[in-house]
Short mmCIF file of C-alpha atoms in Angstrom, two decimals:
data_model
loop_
_atom_site.label_atom_id
_atom_site.label_comp_id
_atom_site.label_asym_id
_atom_site.label_seq_id
_atom_site.Cartn_x
_atom_site.Cartn_y
_atom_site.Cartn_z
CA MET A 235 -33.23 62.03 52.53
CA LYS A 236 -29.64 62.86 52.05
CA THR A 237 -27.14 61.87 54.70
CA LEU A 238 -24.93 64.15 56.61
CA HIS A 239 -21.67 62.59 58.34
CA ILE A 240 -20.39 64.51 61.17
CA THR A 241 -16.80 63.84 62.03
CA PRO A 242 -14.46 64.78 64.95
CA GLY A 243 -11.98 66.50 62.75
CA HIS A 244 -10.49 67.32 59.36
CA SER A 245 -8.67 63.95 59.25
CA ALA A 246 -11.35 61.76 59.93
CA ALA A 247 -13.65 63.75 57.67
CA GLY A 248 -10.96 63.14 54.76
CA SER A 249 -11.04 59.32 55.43
CA LEU A 250 -14.60 59.11 55.50
CA ARG A 251 -15.14 61.06 52.49
CA GLU A 252 -12.54 58.39 50.96
CA ALA A 253 -14.81 55.47 52.39
CA LEU A 254 -18.05 57.12 50.76
CA ARG A 255 -16.32 57.09 47.42
CA LEU A 256 -15.15 53.81 47.74
CA ALA A 257 -18.80 52.31 48.92
CA GLY A 258 -20.25 54.11 45.95
CA ARG A 259 -22.30 56.88 48.23
CA ASP A 260 -22.46 60.50 47.67
CA ASP A 261 -23.34 61.41 51.01
CA ASP A 262 -21.86 64.76 52.88
CA VAL A 263 -19.23 64.93 55.44
CA LEU A 264 -18.83 67.83 57.73
CA PRO A 265 -15.99 67.92 60.30
CA PHE A 266 -15.87 69.55 63.82
CA GLU A 267 -12.92 71.97 63.86
CA ASP A 268 -12.88 72.49 67.30
CA ASP A 269 -10.72 70.52 70.01
CA LEU A 270 -12.38 70.62 73.22
CA THR A 271 -9.69 68.98 75.37
CA CYS A 272 -7.90 72.31 74.69
CA GLY A 273 -8.98 74.96 77.25
CA PRO A 274 -12.23 75.28 79.21
CA ILE A 275 -15.14 73.63 77.40
CA ASP A 276 -17.55 76.73 76.79
CA SER A 277 -20.61 76.49 74.80
CA ASP A 278 -19.82 80.54 74.32
CA ALA A 279 -18.36 80.86 70.44
CA ALA A 280 -16.53 83.88 71.46
CA ALA A 281 -15.04 82.26 74.41
CA ARG A 282 -13.69 79.19 72.13
CA ALA A 283 -12.82 81.60 69.68
CA ALA A 284 -10.63 83.62 72.68
CA ARG A 285 -9.10 80.51 73.29
CA TRP A 286 -7.71 79.68 70.10
CA ARG A 287 -7.00 83.35 68.99
CA PRO A 288 -3.09 83.19 70.61
CA PHE A 289 -2.40 80.29 68.36
CA TYR A 290 -4.21 80.92 64.95
CA GLU A 291 -4.62 83.82 63.07
CA GLY A 292 -7.98 85.30 62.24
CA VAL A 293 -9.88 82.88 64.35
CA ALA A 294 -13.39 84.54 65.01
CA GLU A 295 -16.60 83.77 66.91
CA GLU A 296 -18.14 83.08 63.40
CA HIS A 297 -15.67 80.00 62.66
CA PHE A 298 -17.29 78.19 65.87
CA LEU A 299 -20.94 79.34 65.24
CA LYS A 300 -21.04 78.25 61.36
CA PHE A 301 -20.83 74.58 62.61
CA TRP A 302 -23.67 74.42 65.00
CA ARG A 303 -25.93 76.91 62.53
CA HIS A 304 -25.40 74.32 59.62
CA ILE A 305 -26.23 71.27 62.14
CA ASP A 306 -29.38 73.28 63.20
CA LYS A 307 -30.53 73.94 59.79
CA THR A 308 -29.85 70.76 58.00
CA LYS A 309 -33.13 68.44 57.32
CA ASP A 310 -30.41 65.66 56.40
CA ARG A 311 -29.94 62.50 58.23
CA LEU A 312 -27.03 63.09 60.83
CA VAL A 313 -24.52 60.32 61.29
CA VAL A 314 -22.06 61.02 64.14
CA TRP A 315 -18.94 59.36 64.28
CA PHE A 316 -16.29 58.92 67.13
CA GLY A 317 -14.09 56.58 69.40
CA ARG A 318 -14.52 56.86 73.40
CA HIS A 319 -10.83 56.07 73.61
CA CYS A 320 -9.95 59.30 72.14
CA ALA A 321 -10.53 62.45 74.52
CA GLN A 322 -10.74 64.85 71.65
CA GLU A 323 -13.64 62.66 69.89
CA LEU A 324 -15.29 61.68 73.38
CA ALA A 325 -15.47 65.39 74.12
CA PHE A 326 -16.96 66.09 70.86
CA ARG A 327 -19.59 63.49 71.37
CA LEU A 328 -20.69 64.75 74.45
CA ALA A 329 -20.93 68.36 73.33
CA TRP A 330 -22.57 67.15 70.43
CA ALA A 331 -25.43 64.95 72.84
CA PHE A 332 -25.85 68.40 75.04
CA HIS A 333 -26.28 70.48 71.65
CA MET A 334 -28.73 67.79 70.34
CA ASN A 335 -30.65 66.77 73.23
CA ASN A 336 -34.25 67.19 71.39
CA ARG A 337 -33.33 65.71 68.04
CA THR A 338 -32.91 62.35 66.73
CA TYR A 339 -29.56 61.28 65.12
CA ASP A 340 -27.57 58.06 64.42
CA ILE A 341 -24.13 57.57 65.81
CA ILE A 342 -21.47 55.21 64.74
CA ASP A 343 -19.29 54.39 67.82
CA VAL A 344 -15.84 52.97 66.56
CA THR A 345 -14.23 51.83 70.04
CA ASP A 346 -15.05 48.31 70.03
CA LEU A 347 -14.76 47.75 66.31
CA ARG A 348 -12.64 44.55 65.40
CA LEU A 349 -10.92 45.87 62.27
CA PRO A 350 -8.56 43.39 59.88
CA GLY A 351 -4.99 44.48 59.76
CA ARG A 352 -1.72 42.76 59.29
CA GLN A 353 0.87 41.45 61.56
CA ARG A 354 4.37 43.25 61.52
CA ASP A 355 5.60 40.48 59.42
CA GLY A 356 3.15 41.95 56.85
CA VAL A 357 1.80 38.31 56.02
CA ALA A 358 -0.44 36.84 58.90
CA PRO A 359 -3.69 38.50 59.27
CA ALA A 360 -4.71 40.29 62.28
CA THR A 361 -7.50 42.32 63.81
CA TYR A 362 -7.21 45.66 65.56
CA SER A 363 -9.29 47.91 67.68
CA PRO A 364 -9.02 51.50 66.44
CA ARG A 365 -8.54 54.43 69.14
CA PRO A 366 -9.72 57.74 67.04
CA VAL A 367 -11.74 57.72 63.84
CA SER A 368 -9.00 59.68 62.12
CA LEU A 369 -6.62 56.30 62.52
CA ILE A 370 -9.04 54.21 60.57
CA ARG A 371 -8.29 53.51 56.76
CA ALA A 372 -11.07 54.44 54.72
CA GLU A 373 -11.46 50.65 53.27
CA ASN A 374 -12.49 49.75 56.76
CA LEU A 375 -14.60 52.62 57.53
CA ALA A 376 -16.68 51.74 54.50
CA THR A 377 -17.46 48.34 55.69
CA VAL A 378 -19.08 50.03 58.81
CA LEU A 379 -21.26 52.55 57.31
CA ALA A 380 -24.53 50.76 57.86
CA ASN A 381 -23.67 50.21 61.56
CA ALA A 382 -25.26 53.42 62.51
CA GLN A 383 -27.13 53.21 65.75
CA PRO A 384 -30.19 55.60 66.40
CA ILE A 385 -30.25 58.10 69.15
CA LEU A 386 -33.67 59.25 70.03
CA PRO A 387 -34.54 62.55 71.98
CA GLU A 388 -35.06 62.01 75.75
#
């Protein structure tokens, strides 16, 4: 079974694609393109499109529907990436859970990860806790690919 990784935005998707390449995997990555921290949270695609139209030319209802249609049709194993300390990623995770309440999927929550880093002097090793997925280097994302935890339908 193929794996489809769902990320909260394009930046996280780019880093994850590189992580998958480094790990020698050919999994697919699909970014969630809406920022649910802006404007009213509404599951109606027309309402979300109307919210963004003043800021981005050509935003249409279809733009938001396309993501959920893809998710609803796929038979791939789904792995959702997010961090709870980032409002945009947490809002995405909650919207995902609402939409997927009758379906099994996996999550990788980066909130409590301790990842290798460097002190400011560049010499002493250090660890850090990332906030959003988009700020984690691809090399570090590659190390947590196996950390997916299953979420089962209620």
